[in-house]
mmCIF file of C-alpha atoms in Angstrom:
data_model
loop_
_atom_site.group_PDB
_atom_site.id
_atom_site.type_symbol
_atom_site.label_atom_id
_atom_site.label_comp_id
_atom_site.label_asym_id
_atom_site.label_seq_id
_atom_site.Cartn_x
_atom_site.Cartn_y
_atom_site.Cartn_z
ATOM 1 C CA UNK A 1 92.598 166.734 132.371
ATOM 2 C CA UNK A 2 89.441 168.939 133.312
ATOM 3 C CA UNK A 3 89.073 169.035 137.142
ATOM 4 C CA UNK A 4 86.606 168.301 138.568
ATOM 5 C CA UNK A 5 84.920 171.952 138.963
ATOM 6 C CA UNK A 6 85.221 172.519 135.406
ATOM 7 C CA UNK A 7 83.616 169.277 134.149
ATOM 8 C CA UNK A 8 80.845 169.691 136.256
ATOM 9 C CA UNK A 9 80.226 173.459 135.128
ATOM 10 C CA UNK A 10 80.390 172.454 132.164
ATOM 11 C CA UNK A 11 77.297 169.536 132.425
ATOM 12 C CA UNK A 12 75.465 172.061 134.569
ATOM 13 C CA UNK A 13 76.156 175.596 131.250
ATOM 14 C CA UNK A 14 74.845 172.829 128.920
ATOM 15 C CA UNK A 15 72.080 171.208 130.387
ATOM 16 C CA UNK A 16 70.783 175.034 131.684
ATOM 17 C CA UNK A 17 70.911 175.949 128.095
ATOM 18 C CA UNK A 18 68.811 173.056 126.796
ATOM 19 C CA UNK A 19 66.014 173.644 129.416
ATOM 20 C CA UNK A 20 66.138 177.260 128.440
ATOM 21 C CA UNK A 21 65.530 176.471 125.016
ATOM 22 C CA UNK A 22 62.916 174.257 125.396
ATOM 23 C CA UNK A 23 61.350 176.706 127.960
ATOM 24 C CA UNK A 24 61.677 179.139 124.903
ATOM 25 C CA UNK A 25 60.077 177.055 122.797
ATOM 26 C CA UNK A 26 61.872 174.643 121.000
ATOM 27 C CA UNK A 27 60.757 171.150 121.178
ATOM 28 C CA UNK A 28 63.936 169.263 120.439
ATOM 29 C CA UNK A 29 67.630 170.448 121.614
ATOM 30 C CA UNK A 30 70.591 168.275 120.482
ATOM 31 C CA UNK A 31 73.952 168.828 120.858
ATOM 32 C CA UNK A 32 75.684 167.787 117.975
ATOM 33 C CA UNK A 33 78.965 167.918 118.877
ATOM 34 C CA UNK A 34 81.838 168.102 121.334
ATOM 35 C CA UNK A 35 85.494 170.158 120.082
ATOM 36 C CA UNK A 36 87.364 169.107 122.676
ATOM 37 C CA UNK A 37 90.956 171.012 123.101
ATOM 38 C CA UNK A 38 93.140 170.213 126.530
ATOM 39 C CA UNK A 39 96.660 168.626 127.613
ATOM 40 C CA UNK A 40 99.127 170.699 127.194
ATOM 41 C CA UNK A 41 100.264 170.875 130.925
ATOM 42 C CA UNK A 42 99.489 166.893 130.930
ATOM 43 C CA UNK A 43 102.271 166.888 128.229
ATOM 44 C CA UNK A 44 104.814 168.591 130.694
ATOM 45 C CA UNK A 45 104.185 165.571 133.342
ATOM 46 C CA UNK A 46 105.203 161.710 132.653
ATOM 47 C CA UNK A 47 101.944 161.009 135.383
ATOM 48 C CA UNK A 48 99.785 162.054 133.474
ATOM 49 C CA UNK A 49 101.153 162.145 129.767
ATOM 50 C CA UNK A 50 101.546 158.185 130.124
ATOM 51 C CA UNK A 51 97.538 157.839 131.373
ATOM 52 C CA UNK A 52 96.043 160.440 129.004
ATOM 53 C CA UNK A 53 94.717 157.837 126.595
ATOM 54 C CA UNK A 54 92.648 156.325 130.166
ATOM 55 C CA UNK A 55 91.854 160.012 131.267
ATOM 56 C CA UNK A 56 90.300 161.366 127.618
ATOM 57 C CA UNK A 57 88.640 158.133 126.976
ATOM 58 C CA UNK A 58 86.810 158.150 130.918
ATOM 59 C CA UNK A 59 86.178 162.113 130.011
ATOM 60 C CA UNK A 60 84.322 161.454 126.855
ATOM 61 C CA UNK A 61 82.334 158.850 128.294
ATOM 62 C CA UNK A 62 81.519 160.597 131.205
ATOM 63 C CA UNK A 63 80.349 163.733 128.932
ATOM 64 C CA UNK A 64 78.419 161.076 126.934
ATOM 65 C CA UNK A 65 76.593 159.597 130.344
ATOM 66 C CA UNK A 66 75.490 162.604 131.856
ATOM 67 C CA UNK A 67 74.487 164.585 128.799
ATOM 68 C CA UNK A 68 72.453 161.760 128.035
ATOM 69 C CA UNK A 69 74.491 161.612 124.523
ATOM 70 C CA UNK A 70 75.730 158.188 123.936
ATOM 71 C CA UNK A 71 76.760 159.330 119.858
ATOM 72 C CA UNK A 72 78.439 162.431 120.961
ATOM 73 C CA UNK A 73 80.843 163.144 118.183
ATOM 74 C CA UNK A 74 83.959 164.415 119.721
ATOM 75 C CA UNK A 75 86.364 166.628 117.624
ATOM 76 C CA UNK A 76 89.961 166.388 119.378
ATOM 77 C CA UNK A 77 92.839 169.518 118.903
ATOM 78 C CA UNK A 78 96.158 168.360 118.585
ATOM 79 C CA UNK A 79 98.191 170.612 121.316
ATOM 80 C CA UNK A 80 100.995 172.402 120.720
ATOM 81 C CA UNK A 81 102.711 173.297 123.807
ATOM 82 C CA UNK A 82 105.990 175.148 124.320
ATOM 83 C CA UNK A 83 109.334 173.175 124.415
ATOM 84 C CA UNK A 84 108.941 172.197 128.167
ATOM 85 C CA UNK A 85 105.880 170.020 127.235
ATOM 86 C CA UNK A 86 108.518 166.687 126.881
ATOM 87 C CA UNK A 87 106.141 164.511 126.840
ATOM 88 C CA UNK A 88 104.092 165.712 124.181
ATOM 89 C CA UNK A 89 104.833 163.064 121.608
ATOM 90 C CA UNK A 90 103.398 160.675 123.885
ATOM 91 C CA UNK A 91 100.093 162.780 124.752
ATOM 92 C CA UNK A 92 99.342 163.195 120.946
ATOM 93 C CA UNK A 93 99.808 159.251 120.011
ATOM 94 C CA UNK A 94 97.427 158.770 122.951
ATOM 95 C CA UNK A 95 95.088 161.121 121.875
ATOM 96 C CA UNK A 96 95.349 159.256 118.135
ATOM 97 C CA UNK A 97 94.771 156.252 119.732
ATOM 98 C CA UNK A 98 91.537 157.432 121.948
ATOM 99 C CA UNK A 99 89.946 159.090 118.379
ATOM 100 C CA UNK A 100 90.726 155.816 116.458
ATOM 101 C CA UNK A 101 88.982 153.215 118.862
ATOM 102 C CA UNK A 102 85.888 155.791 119.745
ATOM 103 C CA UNK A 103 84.801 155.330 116.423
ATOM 104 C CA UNK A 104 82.789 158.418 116.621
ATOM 105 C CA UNK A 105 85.776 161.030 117.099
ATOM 106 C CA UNK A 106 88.199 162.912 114.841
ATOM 107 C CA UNK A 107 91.760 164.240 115.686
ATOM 108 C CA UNK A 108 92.330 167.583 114.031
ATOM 109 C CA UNK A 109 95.838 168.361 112.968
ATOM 110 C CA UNK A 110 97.234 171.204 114.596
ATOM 111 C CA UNK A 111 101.203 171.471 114.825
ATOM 112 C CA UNK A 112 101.381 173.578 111.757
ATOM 113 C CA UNK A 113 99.707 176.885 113.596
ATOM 114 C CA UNK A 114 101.730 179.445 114.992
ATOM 115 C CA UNK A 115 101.543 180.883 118.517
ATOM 116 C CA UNK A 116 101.220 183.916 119.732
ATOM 117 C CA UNK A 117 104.951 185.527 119.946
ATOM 118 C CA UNK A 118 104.415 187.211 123.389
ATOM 119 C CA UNK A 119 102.445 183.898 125.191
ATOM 120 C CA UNK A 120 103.930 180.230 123.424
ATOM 121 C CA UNK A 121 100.638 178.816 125.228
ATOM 122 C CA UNK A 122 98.135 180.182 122.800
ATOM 123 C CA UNK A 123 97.381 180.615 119.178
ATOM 124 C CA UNK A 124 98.031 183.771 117.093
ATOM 125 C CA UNK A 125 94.649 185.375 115.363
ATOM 126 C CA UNK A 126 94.695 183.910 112.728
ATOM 127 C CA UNK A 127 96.000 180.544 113.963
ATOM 128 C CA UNK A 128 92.526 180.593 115.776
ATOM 129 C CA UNK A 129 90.648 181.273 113.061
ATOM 130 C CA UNK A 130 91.915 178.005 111.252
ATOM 131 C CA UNK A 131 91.477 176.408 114.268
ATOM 132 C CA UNK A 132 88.031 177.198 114.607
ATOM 133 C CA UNK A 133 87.394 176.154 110.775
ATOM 134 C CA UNK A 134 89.173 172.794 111.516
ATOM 135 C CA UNK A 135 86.777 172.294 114.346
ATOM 136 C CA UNK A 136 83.517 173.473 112.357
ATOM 137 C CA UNK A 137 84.588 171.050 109.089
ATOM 138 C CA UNK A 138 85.164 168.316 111.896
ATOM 139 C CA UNK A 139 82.192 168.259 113.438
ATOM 140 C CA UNK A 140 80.108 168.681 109.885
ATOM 141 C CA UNK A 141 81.892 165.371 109.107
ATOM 142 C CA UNK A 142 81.188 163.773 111.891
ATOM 143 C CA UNK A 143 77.766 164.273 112.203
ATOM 144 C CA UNK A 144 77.211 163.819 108.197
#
C-alpha cells in the first residue's frame, strides 16, 4: 500500500489545490472522485496480498476522514502484474470484496490490456488510454 510519505503528499497536493481555488475565486470545490490504482508489488508478497482487503479498506477511509469526504466515490484498477506477482489472484478477490461492501466504489476490469513489451510493469499507449476511459466512465457512474 501507499507509504506513509505518499499518502500524506497526497492530502497535503489536494487540500493546497482546494484553498487555491477558493482563493481564486470559486466558492465551492468538491472532489468528486478517487481512481485509485496500486498493489502490484503487494501481489508478489503473501504479507501483504493476504491483508490487502484490511489495508485498501483503512486507505479509503482514511482518504475519506481527512479530505473531509465521507461519499468519496472510489474507482479501483484491477492490476496486472508480471508473472512473479503469485499472489495476485488473491489481491484482486480482495480488492472485489473491498468495492462490493463500500457501497460507494467500482472495480474496473483491467486484465485484458497489454503492457508495455520493454517494462511488464506498465501499460502500453494505448492500454492507458482505455484505462483512463475506464476510469472517467467509472467515476461518471458513480457520482450519477
Amino acid at each position: 500500500m501507499v507509504c506513509a510519505i505518499g499518502f500524506w503528499n497526497t492530502i497535503k497536493t489536494v487540500r493546497a489545490a482546494k484553498e487555491q481555488a477558493l482563493k481564486n475565486g470559486y466558492s465551492d470545490v468538491n472532489i468528486l472522485a478517487m481512481c485509485w490504482m496500486q498493489g502490484e508489488s503487494d501481489a508478489c508478497k503473501i504479507e501483504s496480498a493476504s491483508i490487502y482487503d484490511k489495508m485498501l479498506a483503512n486507505f479509503m477511509a482514511d482518504i475519506r476522514f481527512y479530505l473531509s469526504a465521507s461519499d468519496l466515490p472510489f474507482a479501483i484498477g484491477q492490476v496486472t502484474p508480471p508473472s512473479e506477482a503469485i499472489y495476485l489472484e488473491m489481491l484482486t478477490q480482495k480488492q472485489k470484496e473491498v468495492v462490493n461492501a463500500d457501497g460507494n466504489a467500482e472495480f474496473i476490469k483491467t486484465d485484458d490490456l497489454k503492457m508495455k513489451s520493454d517494462d511488464l510493469w506498465h501499460y502500453d499507449t494505448a492500454s492507458m488510454k482505455e484505462l483512463g476511459k475506464r476510469f472517467g466512465e467509472s467515476v461518471f457512474r458513480l457520482i450519477g
